[in-house]
Each structure stands twice: as structure tokens, then as C-alpha cells.
Amino acid sequence: ADFARPWVIKAANYSNMAESGVLPRDESYELAREAADQALNINPELAGAHSASAWVSMYYDNDLVLAARGFQRALELDRTNLRVLSNASALLLKLRRFDAAIAVQEYLAPRNPLSAIGLYNLGEVYFAAGRFDDSASAFRSMLELSPDFRGGHLWLGKAMLMAGDAAGAYESAQKESFEPFRRLGVALCAYGLGKHQEADEALAWIVEHGEPHFPYDIASVWAYRENGEKTAEWIQKAIAYNDNDVGDPVQDPLFTFVL
């Protein structure tokens, strides 16, 4: 039995907890790092262990060079590992290599057609590349497989909003089951629909209850509202909170409204 694999799974779970706000970000990623290190200590030839470690380097340490080395080693060990390929595509996305990231996710999707996470990843890369209709289609397929996927309706709403369907975006945002993400979606989509008071109330709620967890997302809401001063303020807060997305405003289409 390979006793390293459970530690790889733990590392992935802790990373997911950081992104969803289930645990404080610093705590989650340090636990993820410890789990990845433990996996590497047990089996240094396990591709998933190198990938898990690279993920922490990329999203928590913001060390893309170290992350690239980790993913390279993981792929040297196992070029057919779908999880490693998917994780490596996130690095391509951060490097703005959109076509390459899309190619990887389009390769992966039919090989794991019942993976809601795979469809989420595909929708995310389409969104970053400005292919909003394709993004919305991927998120709809994801929600058909997993109607309660955390963040699914938020992302579908964002894609529909950027595709020009503010009414549909607002409807999707209202269906989001995770309260912070529902508020973020409403703050964006209600504003796009002209429901400014409702949007302001949702934004005020997420600022009060979610500042340490979602500063980058709050910055994106202000960017969509074309408020450069508030966008810059919340980007600085995202830097202070070490939000893993803070290096990505130039690849997030919502920020085009102020860039």
C-alpha cells in the first residue's frame, strides 16, 4: 500500500478549505503544506505529492518558479495523471497562457465526464480567456452534475453577466447556496441589472462578514462598478491578507472595467 496517497488527499482538502473560507487561509495552507511534505517524505517518487506541494507554492507562496519546478517533476513521474495535468493548467492560467490552459482542460473534460470539478476548471479557463458563452455552458453542465456545487451559481452568474445576460446572471446568483458567494454574486449581478440598492446591501454584508477571506473578490466587484479607487484599496487589502488571487487582476475580465 502507498501510505503517501492519503496525505496527498489531505493536502488537496486543506487547499480547498482555504479557497472556500471553511478554515482561515493561513491555517489551511500551512496544513496543506505539512500534508504535502509528509507525502513527499513517505514517497518522493509520487507525482501527486509533488503536484500538491507545487499547488501550495503557487497559490499560497506566490512562487511560480518553485511551482513550475514541482509540476515539471510531477509530470516527469506521471504524464498521464489527470489531477496533475489539471493542477498544472492552473499555473498556465496564472502565466496568461490561456490557449494552453484551455487545451489541457478540453483534453481532460471528456476523460472524466462525470467530474463536476473538471467542468468547473473548464468554465474558469474559458472565463479568464473571455469566452463567456463557453464558460457559462461549462458551468451549466457542472451544475447539472452537482446542483449544490459551492460557487457554481456564482461563477455561472459572472459568466452570464459578462456575456451580456444580466437578468439570467442575477437569477443564477440568487440560487447560490453558500451565503458569502451568494452575496458576492448579488453584489455583481444586481448592480449589472440596475438594482443598485440591493447590490450595495450585498456588498456591505460581504465586507462586514468576509473581508479576510474574500478581499480580491470584493476588489473585483468594485472594478465592475468602475471605481478605481476602491478597487486599488481592496487589492492592497488582498495583498495584506495574502489572498492567492491577488496576482491575477490582469487575467480577470472583471478588472478590465478599471484597467
Tab-separated table of C-alpha atoms in Angstrom:
chain	number	residue	atom	x	y	z
A	1	ALA	CA	0.000	0.000	0.000
A	2	ASP	CA	1.150	3.542	-0.733
A	3	PHE	CA	0.789	5.391	2.549
A	4	ALA	CA	1.646	8.709	0.873
A	5	ARG	CA	-1.583	8.994	-1.115
A	6	PRO	CA	-3.852	9.796	1.865
A	7	TRP	CA	-1.542	12.706	2.660
A	8	VAL	CA	-1.917	13.984	-0.920
A	9	ILE	CA	-5.691	13.867	-0.479
A	10	LYS	CA	-5.385	15.724	2.825
A	11	ALA	CA	-3.258	18.404	1.160
A	12	ALA	CA	-5.890	18.894	-1.543
A	13	ASN	CA	-8.697	19.056	1.010
A	14	TYR	CA	-6.904	21.668	3.106
A	15	SER	CA	-6.214	23.758	-0.003
A	16	ASN	CA	-9.906	23.603	-0.896
A	17	MET	CA	-10.809	24.695	2.625
A	18	ALA	CA	-8.605	27.750	2.184
A	19	GLU	CA	-10.325	28.728	-1.054
A	20	SER	CA	-13.851	28.267	0.257
A	21	GLY	CA	-13.238	30.039	3.560
A	22	VAL	CA	-14.023	26.950	5.638
A	23	LEU	CA	-10.796	27.487	7.602
A	24	PRO	CA	-8.595	30.589	7.898
A	25	ARG	CA	-6.417	30.807	4.832
A	26	ASP	CA	-3.046	30.733	6.583
A	27	GLU	CA	-4.047	27.784	8.739
A	28	SER	CA	-5.444	25.815	5.787
A	29	TYR	CA	-2.430	26.273	3.563
A	30	GLU	CA	0.079	25.510	6.295
A	31	LEU	CA	-1.802	22.272	6.940
A	32	ALA	CA	-1.785	21.599	3.200
A	33	ARG	CA	1.957	22.199	3.090
A	34	GLU	CA	2.550	19.845	6.025
A	35	ALA	CA	0.447	17.145	4.374
A	36	ALA	CA	2.266	17.533	1.031
A	37	ASP	CA	5.641	17.410	2.783
A	38	GLN	CA	4.598	14.283	4.644
A	39	ALA	CA	3.580	12.655	1.353
A	40	LEU	CA	6.947	13.546	-0.185
A	41	ASN	CA	8.811	12.164	2.827
A	42	ILE	CA	6.979	8.855	2.519
A	43	ASN	CA	7.232	8.580	-1.267
A	44	PRO	CA	9.364	11.156	-3.093
A	45	GLU	CA	8.515	9.440	-6.409
A	46	LEU	CA	4.769	10.100	-6.150
A	47	ALA	CA	3.625	12.589	-8.778
A	48	GLY	CA	0.623	13.714	-6.763
A	49	ALA	CA	2.824	14.673	-3.829
A	50	HIS	CA	4.938	16.985	-5.995
A	51	SER	CA	1.772	18.436	-7.507
A	52	ALA	CA	0.245	19.083	-4.074
A	53	SER	CA	3.414	20.822	-2.920
A	54	ALA	CA	3.554	22.883	-6.125
A	55	TRP	CA	-0.040	23.955	-5.572
A	56	VAL	CA	0.847	25.456	-2.194
A	57	SER	CA	3.881	27.170	-3.720
A	58	MET	CA	1.685	28.650	-6.435
A	59	TYR	CA	-1.411	29.697	-4.514
A	60	TYR	CA	-0.058	30.469	-1.071
A	61	ASP	CA	3.592	31.419	-1.503
A	62	ASN	CA	3.009	33.005	-4.923
A	63	ASP	CA	6.276	31.381	-6.017
A	64	LEU	CA	5.565	30.474	-9.612
A	65	VAL	CA	9.129	29.352	-10.301
A	66	LEU	CA	9.048	26.793	-7.496
A	67	ALA	CA	5.553	25.746	-8.540
A	68	ALA	CA	6.717	25.207	-12.128
A	69	ARG	CA	9.562	23.005	-10.919
A	70	GLY	CA	7.152	20.977	-8.807
A	71	PHE	CA	4.696	20.445	-11.635
A	72	GLN	CA	7.537	19.605	-14.021
A	73	ARG	CA	8.775	16.909	-11.648
A	74	ALA	CA	5.245	15.581	-11.175
A	75	LEU	CA	4.749	15.285	-14.929
A	76	GLU	CA	8.136	13.600	-15.327
A	77	LEU	CA	6.929	10.970	-12.878
A	78	ASP	CA	3.459	10.535	-14.367
A	79	ARG	CA	2.398	12.355	-17.534
A	80	THR	CA	-0.989	10.630	-17.572
A	81	ASN	CA	-2.108	11.754	-14.105
A	82	LEU	CA	-5.265	13.767	-14.729
A	83	ARG	CA	-5.109	15.597	-11.384
A	84	VAL	CA	-1.518	16.672	-12.006
A	85	LEU	CA	-2.403	17.899	-15.507
A	86	SER	CA	-5.338	19.862	-14.147
A	87	ASN	CA	-3.256	21.446	-11.399
A	88	ALA	CA	-0.532	22.339	-13.885
A	89	SER	CA	-3.116	24.076	-16.076
A	90	ALA	CA	-3.771	26.475	-13.189
A	91	LEU	CA	-0.152	27.582	-13.472
A	92	LEU	CA	-0.632	28.118	-17.215
A	93	LEU	CA	-3.625	30.285	-16.358
A	94	LYS	CA	-1.592	32.380	-13.937
A	95	LEU	CA	1.026	32.813	-16.660
A	96	ARG	CA	-1.731	34.027	-19.038
A	97	ARG	CA	-1.152	31.115	-21.373
A	98	PHE	CA	-4.887	30.853	-21.946
A	99	ASP	CA	-4.786	28.719	-25.095
A	100	ALA	CA	-2.552	26.152	-23.420
A	101	ALA	CA	-4.694	26.082	-20.252
A	102	ILE	CA	-7.849	25.629	-22.340
A	103	ALA	CA	-6.205	22.853	-24.358
A	104	VAL	CA	-5.354	20.961	-21.180
A	105	GLN	CA	-8.846	21.321	-19.718
A	106	GLU	CA	-10.514	20.390	-23.023
A	107	TYR	CA	-8.298	17.295	-23.091
A	108	LEU	CA	-9.283	16.396	-19.535
A	109	ALA	CA	-13.058	17.008	-19.712
A	110	PRO	CA	-14.058	14.031	-21.922
A	111	ARG	CA	-11.724	11.728	-19.991
A	112	ASN	CA	-13.639	12.375	-16.797
A	113	PRO	CA	-17.110	13.427	-17.982
A	114	LEU	CA	-18.750	12.996	-14.581
A	115	SER	CA	-16.309	15.303	-12.810
A	116	ALA	CA	-18.002	18.492	-11.639
A	117	ILE	CA	-14.611	19.886	-10.652
A	118	GLY	CA	-13.325	19.252	-14.167
A	119	LEU	CA	-16.194	21.239	-15.654
A	120	TYR	CA	-15.619	23.976	-13.093
A	121	ASN	CA	-11.979	24.209	-14.172
A	122	LEU	CA	-13.015	24.327	-17.822
A	123	GLY	CA	-15.509	27.112	-17.126
A	124	GLU	CA	-12.888	29.056	-15.207
A	125	VAL	CA	-10.298	28.963	-18.001
A	126	TYR	CA	-12.912	29.948	-20.578
A	127	PHE	CA	-13.908	32.871	-18.347
A	128	ALA	CA	-10.329	34.081	-17.965
A	129	ALA	CA	-9.878	33.905	-21.732
A	130	GLY	CA	-13.007	35.974	-22.333
A	131	ARG	CA	-15.009	33.099	-23.831
A	132	PHE	CA	-18.035	33.859	-21.687
A	133	ASP	CA	-20.675	31.827	-23.548
A	134	ASP	CA	-18.429	28.744	-23.437
A	135	SER	CA	-17.765	29.459	-19.765
A	136	ALA	CA	-21.466	29.644	-18.974
A	137	SER	CA	-22.073	26.392	-20.864
A	138	ALA	CA	-19.408	24.599	-18.832
A	139	PHE	CA	-20.814	25.892	-15.549
A	140	ARG	CA	-24.346	24.844	-16.538
A	141	SER	CA	-23.089	21.324	-17.253
A	142	MET	CA	-21.284	21.334	-13.907
A	143	LEU	CA	-24.449	22.329	-12.065
A	144	GLU	CA	-26.415	19.597	-13.811
A	145	LEU	CA	-23.979	17.096	-12.306
A	146	SER	CA	-23.708	18.831	-8.938
A	147	PRO	CA	-26.541	21.339	-8.297
A	148	ASP	CA	-25.111	22.382	-4.920
A	149	PHE	CA	-21.505	22.799	-6.081
A	150	ARG	CA	-20.106	25.583	-3.919
A	151	GLY	CA	-19.557	28.667	-6.039
A	152	GLY	CA	-21.183	27.131	-9.097
A	153	HIS	CA	-24.048	29.593	-9.372
A	154	LEU	CA	-21.716	32.486	-8.575
A	155	TRP	CA	-19.454	31.559	-11.487
A	156	LEU	CA	-22.361	30.919	-13.827
A	157	GLY	CA	-23.735	34.332	-12.888
A	158	LYS	CA	-20.390	36.005	-13.559
A	159	ALA	CA	-20.094	34.339	-16.965
A	160	MET	CA	-23.649	35.280	-17.936
A	161	LEU	CA	-23.128	38.833	-16.717
A	162	MET	CA	-20.021	39.248	-18.849
A	163	ALA	CA	-21.852	37.643	-21.788
A	164	GLY	CA	-24.488	40.374	-21.548
A	165	ASP	CA	-27.303	38.493	-19.797
A	166	ALA	CA	-27.670	40.491	-16.579
A	167	ALA	CA	-31.148	39.101	-15.818
A	168	GLY	CA	-30.004	35.497	-16.143
A	169	ALA	CA	-26.869	36.281	-14.141
A	170	TYR	CA	-28.934	37.752	-11.311
A	171	GLU	CA	-31.207	34.707	-11.274
A	172	SER	CA	-28.210	32.384	-11.053
A	173	ALA	CA	-26.565	34.399	-8.280
A	174	GLN	CA	-29.734	34.138	-6.180
A	175	LYS	CA	-29.512	30.331	-6.351
A	176	GLU	CA	-26.019	30.142	-4.836
A	177	SER	CA	-26.229	28.042	-1.653
A	178	PHE	CA	-23.046	29.331	0.037
A	179	GLU	CA	-24.027	32.634	1.624
A	180	PRO	CA	-20.785	34.609	1.054
A	181	PHE	CA	-20.718	33.589	-2.605
A	182	ARG	CA	-24.412	34.380	-2.990
A	183	ARG	CA	-23.779	37.877	-1.623
A	184	LEU	CA	-20.818	38.354	-3.956
A	185	GLY	CA	-22.905	37.248	-6.907
A	186	VAL	CA	-25.760	39.561	-5.991
A	187	ALA	CA	-23.335	42.463	-5.446
A	188	LEU	CA	-22.186	41.990	-9.044
A	189	CYS	CA	-25.289	40.874	-10.868
A	190	ALA	CA	-27.860	43.074	-9.150
A	191	TYR	CA	-25.656	46.049	-9.980
A	192	GLY	CA	-25.497	44.954	-13.599
A	193	LEU	CA	-29.284	44.748	-13.632
A	194	GLY	CA	-29.649	48.246	-12.180
A	195	LYS	CA	-30.727	47.055	-8.717
A	196	HIS	CA	-28.137	49.254	-7.029
A	197	GLN	CA	-29.590	49.303	-3.522
A	198	GLU	CA	-29.762	45.512	-3.380
A	199	ALA	CA	-26.232	45.330	-4.783
A	200	ASP	CA	-24.975	47.798	-2.177
A	201	GLU	CA	-26.574	45.811	0.654
A	202	ALA	CA	-24.990	42.587	-0.571
A	203	LEU	CA	-21.587	44.252	-0.887
A	204	ALA	CA	-21.870	45.734	2.615
A	205	TRP	CA	-22.656	42.270	4.000
A	206	ILE	CA	-19.638	40.620	2.373
A	207	VAL	CA	-17.359	43.444	3.519
A	208	GLU	CA	-18.575	43.011	7.101
A	209	HIS	CA	-18.531	39.221	7.202
A	210	GLY	CA	-15.967	38.181	4.619
A	211	GLU	CA	-13.182	40.770	4.438
A	212	PRO	CA	-10.311	38.453	5.474
A	213	HIS	CA	-11.480	35.653	3.161
A	214	PHE	CA	-12.609	37.450	0.002
A	215	PRO	CA	-10.737	40.756	-0.435
A	216	TYR	CA	-9.821	40.017	-4.049
A	217	ASP	CA	-13.445	39.195	-4.889
A	218	ILE	CA	-14.557	42.445	-3.248
A	219	ALA	CA	-11.968	44.268	-5.367
A	220	SER	CA	-13.478	42.669	-8.474
A	221	VAL	CA	-16.929	43.953	-7.518
A	222	TRP	CA	-15.569	47.492	-7.241
A	223	ALA	CA	-13.762	47.036	-10.555
A	224	TYR	CA	-17.010	46.041	-12.263
A	225	ARG	CA	-18.503	49.233	-10.846
A	226	GLU	CA	-15.620	51.148	-12.472
A	227	ASN	CA	-14.441	52.511	-9.121
A	228	GLY	CA	-10.673	52.526	-9.465
A	229	GLU	CA	-10.007	53.988	-6.028
A	230	LYS	CA	-11.974	51.301	-4.195
A	231	THR	CA	-10.523	48.606	-6.436
A	232	ALA	CA	-6.993	49.683	-5.541
A	233	GLU	CA	-7.908	49.832	-1.841
A	234	TRP	CA	-9.174	46.250	-1.859
A	235	ILE	CA	-6.261	44.976	-3.932
A	236	GLN	CA	-3.998	46.344	-1.200
A	237	LYS	CA	-6.102	44.538	1.391
A	238	ALA	CA	-5.854	41.366	-0.656
A	239	ILE	CA	-2.067	41.719	-0.606
A	240	ALA	CA	-2.139	42.244	3.163
A	241	TYR	CA	-4.308	39.145	3.625
A	242	ASN	CA	-2.115	37.162	1.193
A	243	ASP	CA	-5.118	36.340	-0.974
A	244	ASN	CA	-3.930	33.796	-3.538
A	245	ASP	CA	-5.704	35.548	-6.427
A	246	VAL	CA	-4.096	38.921	-5.850
A	247	GLY	CA	-1.557	38.441	-8.608
A	248	ASP	CA	-4.236	37.818	-11.201
A	249	PRO	CA	-6.224	41.056	-11.791
A	250	VAL	CA	-4.880	41.359	-15.325
A	251	GLN	CA	-6.293	37.922	-16.194
A	252	ASP	CA	-9.705	38.521	-14.606
A	253	PRO	CA	-12.073	40.119	-17.133
A	254	LEU	CA	-13.952	41.930	-14.353
A	255	PHE	CA	-10.902	44.127	-13.866
A	256	THR	CA	-10.984	45.332	-17.477
A	257	PHE	CA	-13.507	47.927	-16.352
A	258	VAL	CA	-10.764	49.803	-14.496
A	259	LEU	CA	-7.562	48.713	-16.247
